[in-house]
Amino acid sequence: MAQTVQAIAESINIMGTRSGNAMRERIVGPVQEMAKEEADAGATYLDLNIGPARKDGTELMPWAVETVEAVTDVPLCLDSTNTDAMAAGFKAVKNKEAAIMNSISAQPERMEKLIPVAAEANCNVIALLWGPDGMPRDSNERAAMAVDLMMALMEAGIPNEKMLFDPIGTPITLGADQIRSGLEFMEMLSEIAPGAGSTVGLSNVSNGVAEHLRKHLDRTYLIMLMKYGISTAIVNSYDTELMAICRGERQDHVDMVHGMMDGNDPDPSGLSGVALEHFKTYNALSGKTVFSESWLEL
Ligand code: THG
């Protein structure tokens, strides 16, 4: 059986060129068009990212929920750092049990405010491995944070099966070591929280890289995460190649990259097209070659 990944489509976003203005001005058309496009592309969830929304979050999030639910039944993933907006958004969600709260981090204040909201909604929860001191430095700090979050969620009656741990993808521009520590955590997760799922915002890895090159990093990074059984990923659903990987339709590429992760490199002279791109991109993401924006030309 081919391995699949559930896609959380990321494009309805207050920072986006199409969706940002529409969200700020409460124009339903562009948001509803994008929701339908993401659903048609095969998204399992639609992320609604309103950002910090300090002024109007409690009004904007319910608006986004109702706007999107009017055109699709695909479950939603409510994405905001504003805890009041999150609570107001969940009040509006029709199918709360199928939805995702994005996210609860290991910051005491966020845990206190959001865990009761999640417990009442009986929704899925992204447990973001971001603590009071920010980004965890290595896989052990990630593991400690995951235990804290799991215990707090469990005490509120939320089972492991409803948790999605996000080790936080780091940009390749920060170096391959940081990427490796996220992957190491993914390998530990089934022992830390048996039955729990996982997610990563794939595009974090290509943050700061020239636009036309980003998709290559996101695609190969997803395949690397699949080696450790990632269950969902936050994706650009407009990338059809990435969506094909999610659907389990690129098993040859998956096998090649996973082989490389085990030290079995193919002969690159026998590779071409997308397979060769994965080969070169894996070498960049794993630190085998020093990262620069010419990695695909090497
Ligand atoms: N983990 C979790 N949630 C997250 C992230 C994560 N939510 C936010 C973010 N990271 C994932 N969402 C996005 C949404 C859009 C983009 C990246 C990540 C993006 N957009 C294009 C750009 O900026 O170039 C296009 C924008 C446009 O339409 O113009 O890159 O890591 N749990």
CSV table of C-alpha atoms and ligand atoms in Angstrom, one decimal:
chain,number,residue,atom,x,y,z
A,1,MET,CA,0.0,0.0,0.0
A,2,ALA,CA,1.3,3.4,-0.9
A,3,GLN,CA,1.9,5.8,1.9
A,4,THR,CA,-0.4,8.9,1.9
A,5,VAL,CA,-0.4,12.2,3.7
A,6,GLN,CA,-3.5,14.3,4.5
A,7,ALA,CA,-3.1,17.7,3.0
A,8,ILE,CA,-4.0,20.9,5.0
A,9,ALA,CA,-4.3,23.5,2.3
A,10,GLU,CA,-2.6,26.8,3.4
A,11,SER,CA,-3.5,29.4,0.9
A,12,ILE,CA,-6.5,31.1,2.6
A,13,ASN,CA,-4.2,33.4,4.5
A,14,ILE,CA,-4.3,37.1,5.7
A,15,MET,CA,-0.8,37.5,4.1
A,16,GLY,CA,-1.8,36.1,0.7
A,17,THR,CA,-2.2,38.4,-2.3
A,18,ARG,CA,-5.6,37.0,-3.3
A,19,SER,CA,-7.0,36.1,0.1
A,20,GLY,CA,-5.5,38.8,2.3
A,21,ASN,CA,-7.4,41.8,0.9
A,22,ALA,CA,-10.6,39.8,0.6
A,23,MET,CA,-10.3,38.8,4.3
A,24,ARG,CA,-9.6,42.3,5.4
A,25,GLU,CA,-12.4,43.8,3.4
A,26,ARG,CA,-14.8,40.8,4.0
A,27,ILE,CA,-15.3,40.1,0.3
A,28,VAL,CA,-16.6,36.5,0.2
A,29,GLY,CA,-15.9,35.8,-3.5
A,30,PRO,CA,-12.1,35.3,-3.6
A,31,VAL,CA,-12.1,33.4,-0.4
A,32,GLN,CA,-14.9,31.1,-1.6
A,33,GLU,CA,-13.2,30.6,-4.9
A,34,MET,CA,-9.9,29.6,-3.2
A,35,ALA,CA,-11.8,27.2,-0.9
A,36,LYS,CA,-13.3,25.4,-3.9
A,37,GLU,CA,-9.9,25.3,-5.7
A,38,GLU,CA,-8.2,23.8,-2.6
A,39,ALA,CA,-11.0,21.3,-2.1
A,40,ASP,CA,-10.9,20.3,-5.8
A,41,ALA,CA,-7.1,19.9,-5.5
A,42,GLY,CA,-7.7,17.2,-3.0
A,43,ALA,CA,-7.2,19.0,0.3
A,44,THR,CA,-8.3,17.0,3.4
A,45,TYR,CA,-8.5,20.2,5.5
A,46,LEU,CA,-8.6,23.9,4.7
A,47,ASP,CA,-6.4,26.2,6.9
A,48,LEU,CA,-8.0,29.6,7.6
A,49,ASN,CA,-5.1,31.7,8.7
A,50,ILE,CA,-6.1,35.2,10.0
A,51,GLY,CA,-2.7,35.9,11.6
A,52,PRO,CA,-2.6,37.7,15.0
A,53,ALA,CA,-5.8,39.8,14.1
A,54,ARG,CA,-5.4,41.8,17.3
A,55,LYS,CA,-8.2,44.3,16.5
A,56,ASP,CA,-11.0,42.2,14.9
A,57,GLY,CA,-10.1,38.5,15.3
A,58,THR,CA,-13.2,37.6,17.2
A,59,GLU,CA,-15.3,38.9,14.2
A,60,LEU,CA,-12.9,37.9,11.4
A,61,MET,CA,-12.5,34.2,12.3
A,62,PRO,CA,-16.3,33.4,12.4
A,63,TRP,CA,-16.7,35.3,9.2
A,64,ALA,CA,-14.0,33.2,7.5
A,65,VAL,CA,-15.5,30.0,8.9
A,66,GLU,CA,-19.0,30.8,7.6
A,67,THR,CA,-17.7,32.1,4.3
A,68,VAL,CA,-15.9,28.8,3.6
A,69,GLU,CA,-18.5,26.5,5.0
A,70,ALA,CA,-21.1,28.0,2.6
A,71,VAL,CA,-19.2,26.4,-0.3
A,72,THR,CA,-17.5,23.2,0.9
A,73,ASP,CA,-17.8,20.4,3.5
A,74,VAL,CA,-14.1,19.9,3.7
A,75,PRO,CA,-13.1,20.2,7.4
A,76,LEU,CA,-11.5,23.4,8.6
A,77,CYS,CA,-8.2,24.1,10.3
A,78,LEU,CA,-8.5,27.4,12.3
A,79,ASP,CA,-5.1,29.2,12.4
A,80,SER,CA,-4.5,32.2,14.6
A,81,THR,CA,-2.3,33.3,17.5
A,82,ASN,CA,-5.3,35.2,18.9
A,83,THR,CA,-6.9,32.9,21.5
A,84,ASP,CA,-10.2,34.8,21.6
A,85,ALA,CA,-10.5,34.6,17.8
A,86,MET,CA,-9.9,30.9,18.0
A,87,ALA,CA,-12.7,30.5,20.6
A,88,ALA,CA,-15.1,32.6,18.6
A,89,GLY,CA,-14.2,30.7,15.4
A,90,PHE,CA,-14.9,27.3,16.9
A,91,LYS,CA,-18.4,28.6,18.0
A,92,ALA,CA,-19.2,29.1,14.3
A,93,VAL,CA,-17.7,25.7,13.0
A,94,LYS,CA,-20.4,23.3,11.9
A,95,ASN,CA,-18.5,20.0,12.1
A,96,LYS,CA,-16.3,20.7,15.2
A,97,GLU,CA,-15.2,17.1,15.7
A,98,ALA,CA,-13.6,16.9,12.3
A,99,ALA,CA,-12.0,20.3,12.5
A,100,ILE,CA,-8.4,21.2,13.7
A,101,MET,CA,-7.3,23.9,16.2
A,102,ASN,CA,-4.0,25.4,14.8
A,103,SER,CA,-2.5,25.6,17.3
A,104,ILE,CA,-1.8,25.1,21.0
A,105,SER,CA,1.9,25.8,21.8
A,106,ALA,CA,3.8,24.9,25.0
A,107,GLN,CA,3.3,28.4,26.3
A,108,PRO,CA,1.4,28.2,29.6
A,109,GLU,CA,-0.9,31.1,28.7
A,110,ARG,CA,-2.0,29.6,25.4
A,111,MET,CA,-2.4,26.2,27.0
A,112,GLU,CA,-4.6,27.6,29.7
A,113,LYS,CA,-6.9,29.5,27.3
A,114,LEU,CA,-7.2,27.0,24.4
A,115,ILE,CA,-7.2,23.5,25.9
A,116,PRO,CA,-10.7,24.0,27.4
A,117,VAL,CA,-11.9,25.3,24.0
A,118,ALA,CA,-10.5,22.3,22.3
A,119,ALA,CA,-11.9,19.9,24.9
A,120,GLU,CA,-15.4,21.3,24.5
A,121,ALA,CA,-15.3,21.2,20.7
A,122,ASN,CA,-13.9,17.7,20.7
A,123,CYS,CA,-11.7,18.8,17.8
A,124,ASN,CA,-8.3,17.8,16.6
A,125,VAL,CA,-5.4,19.9,18.0
A,126,ILE,CA,-2.1,20.8,16.5
A,127,ALA,CA,0.4,20.7,19.4
A,128,LEU,CA,3.1,23.2,18.3
A,129,LEU,CA,6.5,22.6,19.8
A,130,TRP,CA,7.1,26.2,20.6
A,131,GLY,CA,7.8,27.0,24.2
A,132,PRO,CA,8.1,30.0,26.5
A,133,ASP,CA,11.7,30.5,25.2
A,134,GLY,CA,10.7,30.1,21.6
A,135,MET,CA,12.0,27.5,19.2
A,136,PRO,CA,13.3,24.3,20.7
A,137,ARG,CA,17.0,23.8,20.1
A,138,ASP,CA,17.2,20.1,19.5
A,139,SER,CA,15.1,16.9,19.4
A,140,ASN,CA,15.4,16.5,23.2
A,141,GLU,CA,13.9,19.9,23.9
A,142,ARG,CA,11.2,19.0,21.4
A,143,ALA,CA,10.5,15.7,23.1
A,144,ALA,CA,10.2,17.5,26.5
A,145,MET,CA,7.8,20.0,25.2
A,146,ALA,CA,5.7,17.3,23.5
A,147,VAL,CA,5.4,15.4,26.8
A,148,ASP,CA,4.2,18.7,28.6
A,149,LEU,CA,1.6,19.3,25.9
A,150,MET,CA,0.5,15.7,25.8
A,151,MET,CA,0.0,15.5,29.6
A,152,ALA,CA,-2.0,18.8,29.6
A,153,LEU,CA,-4.2,17.7,26.7
A,154,MET,CA,-4.7,14.3,28.2
A,155,GLU,CA,-5.8,15.8,31.6
A,156,ALA,CA,-8.5,17.7,29.7
A,157,GLY,CA,-9.7,14.4,28.2
A,158,ILE,CA,-8.3,14.9,24.7
A,159,PRO,CA,-6.9,11.5,23.5
A,160,ASN,CA,-3.6,11.1,21.6
A,161,GLU,CA,-5.6,10.3,18.4
A,162,LYS,CA,-6.8,13.9,18.4
A,163,MET,CA,-3.3,15.3,18.7
A,164,LEU,CA,-1.1,16.4,15.8
A,165,PHE,CA,2.4,17.3,16.8
A,166,ASP,CA,4.2,19.9,14.8
A,167,PRO,CA,8.0,19.9,15.4
A,168,ILE,CA,8.2,23.2,13.4
A,169,GLY,CA,10.0,23.1,10.1
A,170,THR,CA,13.0,25.4,9.9
A,171,PRO,CA,14.3,27.2,6.9
A,172,ILE,CA,17.1,25.5,5.0
A,173,THR,CA,18.9,28.9,5.2
A,174,LEU,CA,19.4,28.2,9.0
A,175,GLY,CA,21.2,25.0,8.1
A,176,ALA,CA,20.6,21.3,7.7
A,177,ASP,CA,21.3,20.6,11.5
A,178,GLN,CA,18.0,22.2,12.5
A,179,ILE,CA,16.1,20.3,9.8
A,180,ARG,CA,17.7,17.1,11.1
A,181,SER,CA,16.6,17.7,14.7
A,182,GLY,CA,12.9,18.1,13.5
A,183,LEU,CA,13.2,14.8,11.7
A,184,GLU,CA,14.8,13.1,14.7
A,185,PHE,CA,11.8,14.2,16.8
A,186,MET,CA,9.5,12.7,14.2
A,187,GLU,CA,11.3,9.4,14.6
A,188,MET,CA,10.7,9.6,18.4
A,189,LEU,CA,7.1,10.6,18.3
A,190,SER,CA,5.4,7.1,18.2
A,191,GLU,CA,7.2,6.3,21.5
A,192,ILE,CA,6.4,9.7,23.1
A,193,ALA,CA,2.7,9.8,22.2
A,194,PRO,CA,1.5,6.4,20.8
A,195,GLY,CA,-1.4,6.9,18.4
A,196,ALA,CA,-0.8,10.6,17.9
A,197,GLY,CA,-0.6,12.2,14.4
A,198,SER,CA,1.8,14.9,13.2
A,199,THR,CA,2.0,17.9,10.8
A,200,VAL,CA,4.6,20.3,9.4
A,201,GLY,CA,4.2,23.6,7.6
A,202,LEU,CA,6.3,22.4,4.6
A,203,SER,CA,6.9,25.9,3.2
A,204,ASN,CA,8.8,26.9,6.3
A,205,VAL,CA,11.7,24.9,4.9
A,206,SER,CA,11.9,27.2,1.8
A,207,ASN,CA,11.3,30.5,3.6
A,208,GLY,CA,13.6,33.1,2.2
A,209,VAL,CA,14.5,31.1,-0.9
A,210,ALA,CA,13.7,32.5,-4.4
A,211,GLU,CA,10.0,31.8,-5.3
A,212,HIS,CA,10.6,29.6,-8.4
A,213,LEU,CA,12.8,27.2,-6.3
A,214,ARG,CA,10.6,26.8,-3.2
A,215,LYS,CA,8.4,24.0,-4.5
A,216,HIS,CA,11.4,21.7,-4.9
A,217,LEU,CA,12.4,22.0,-1.3
A,218,ASP,CA,8.8,21.6,0.0
A,219,ARG,CA,8.3,18.4,-2.1
A,220,THR,CA,11.5,16.6,-1.1
A,221,TYR,CA,11.1,17.7,2.6
A,222,LEU,CA,7.7,16.1,2.6
A,223,ILE,CA,9.1,12.8,1.4
A,224,MET,CA,11.8,12.9,4.1
A,225,LEU,CA,9.1,13.4,6.7
A,226,MET,CA,7.1,10.5,5.3
A,227,LYS,CA,10.0,8.2,6.3
A,228,TYR,CA,8.8,8.8,9.9
A,229,GLY,CA,5.1,8.5,9.1
A,230,ILE,CA,4.0,12.1,9.0
A,231,SER,CA,0.2,12.0,9.0
A,232,THR,CA,-0.7,15.5,7.7
A,233,ALA,CA,1.2,18.4,6.2
A,234,ILE,CA,0.4,22.1,5.7
A,235,VAL,CA,0.8,22.5,1.9
A,236,ASN,CA,0.4,24.7,-1.1
A,237,SER,CA,-2.4,22.7,-2.7
A,238,TYR,CA,-1.8,24.5,-6.1
A,239,ASP,CA,1.4,22.4,-6.5
A,240,THR,CA,0.1,19.3,-8.3
A,241,GLU,CA,3.3,17.4,-7.9
A,242,LEU,CA,3.2,17.9,-4.1
A,243,MET,CA,-0.5,16.8,-4.0
A,244,ALA,CA,0.5,13.7,-6.0
A,245,ILE,CA,3.0,12.8,-3.3
A,246,CYS,CA,0.3,13.3,-0.7
A,247,ARG,CA,-2.0,10.9,-2.6
A,248,GLY,CA,0.6,8.2,-2.6
A,249,GLU,CA,1.2,8.5,-6.4
A,250,ARG,CA,5.0,9.0,-6.3
A,251,GLN,CA,6.1,5.8,-4.6
A,252,ASP,CA,9.2,5.6,-6.9
A,253,HIS,CA,10.4,9.0,-5.7
A,254,VAL,CA,9.5,8.1,-2.1
A,255,ASP,CA,11.5,4.9,-2.3
A,256,MET,CA,14.5,6.7,-3.8
A,257,VAL,CA,14.7,9.4,-1.1
A,258,HIS,CA,14.1,7.0,1.7
A,259,GLY,CA,16.9,4.8,0.3
A,260,MET,CA,19.2,7.8,0.4
A,261,MET,CA,18.2,8.4,4.0
A,262,ASP,CA,19.4,4.9,4.7
A,263,GLY,CA,22.7,5.6,2.9
A,264,ASN,CA,21.8,4.0,-0.4
A,265,ASP,CA,22.4,6.6,-3.1
A,266,PRO,CA,21.2,5.9,-6.7
A,267,ASP,CA,23.6,6.6,-9.6
A,268,PRO,CA,22.6,10.1,-10.6
A,269,SER,CA,23.6,9.5,-14.2
A,270,GLY,CA,20.5,7.3,-14.5
A,271,LEU,CA,18.2,10.0,-13.2
A,272,SER,CA,16.3,12.7,-14.9
A,273,GLY,CA,13.4,15.1,-14.4
A,274,VAL,CA,11.6,15.2,-11.0
A,275,ALA,CA,13.7,12.2,-9.7
A,276,LEU,CA,16.9,14.1,-10.4
A,277,GLU,CA,15.5,17.2,-8.7
A,278,HIS,CA,14.7,15.1,-5.6
A,279,PHE,CA,18.2,13.6,-5.6
A,280,LYS,CA,19.8,17.1,-5.7
A,281,THR,CA,17.4,18.6,-3.2
A,282,TYR,CA,17.8,15.8,-0.7
A,283,ASN,CA,21.6,16.4,-0.8
A,284,ALA,CA,20.9,20.1,0.0
A,285,LEU,CA,18.4,19.4,2.7
A,286,SER,CA,20.5,16.7,4.4
A,287,GLY,CA,23.6,19.0,4.4
A,288,LYS,CA,25.5,16.7,2.0
A,289,THR,CA,26.0,19.8,-0.2
A,290,VAL,CA,26.2,23.3,1.2
A,291,PHE,CA,23.0,25.1,0.5
A,292,SER,CA,22.9,27.9,-2.1
A,293,GLU,CA,20.2,28.8,-4.6
A,294,SER,CA,22.1,27.1,-7.3
A,295,TRP,CA,21.7,23.6,-5.7
A,296,LEU,CA,19.6,22.3,-8.6
A,297,GLU,CA,22.3,23.3,-11.1
A,298,LEU,CA,25.1,21.4,-9.4
B,1,THG,N1,2.8,25.1,11.5
B,1,THG,C1,1.5,25.3,11.8
B,1,THG,N2,0.7,26.3,11.3
B,1,THG,C2,1.3,27.1,10.4
B,1,THG,C3,2.6,27.0,10.0
B,1,THG,C4,3.4,26.0,10.6
B,1,THG,N3,0.5,28.1,9.9
B,1,THG,C5,1.1,29.2,9.1
B,1,THG,C6,2.2,28.7,8.3
B,1,THG,N4,3.1,27.9,9.1
B,1,THG,C7,1.6,27.8,7.1
B,1,THG,N5,0.9,28.6,6.2
B,1,THG,C8,1.4,29.3,5.1
B,1,THG,C9,0.6,30.0,4.3
B,1,THG,C10,1.1,30.6,3.1
B,1,THG,C11,2.4,30.5,2.9
B,1,THG,C12,3.3,29.8,3.7
B,1,THG,C13,2.7,29.2,4.8
B,1,THG,C14,3.1,31.1,1.7
B,1,THG,N6,2.4,31.8,0.8
B,1,THG,C15,3.0,32.3,-0.4
B,1,THG,C16,4.1,33.4,-0.1
B,1,THG,O1,4.1,34.0,0.9
B,1,THG,O2,5.0,33.5,-1.0
B,1,THG,C17,2.0,32.9,-1.3
B,1,THG,C18,1.2,34.0,-0.7
B,1,THG,C19,0.3,34.7,-1.7
B,1,THG,O3,-0.8,34.2,-2.0
B,1,THG,O4,0.8,35.7,-2.3
B,1,THG,O5,4.2,31.0,1.4
B,1,THG,O6,4.6,25.8,10.3
B,1,THG,N7,1.0,24.4,12.7
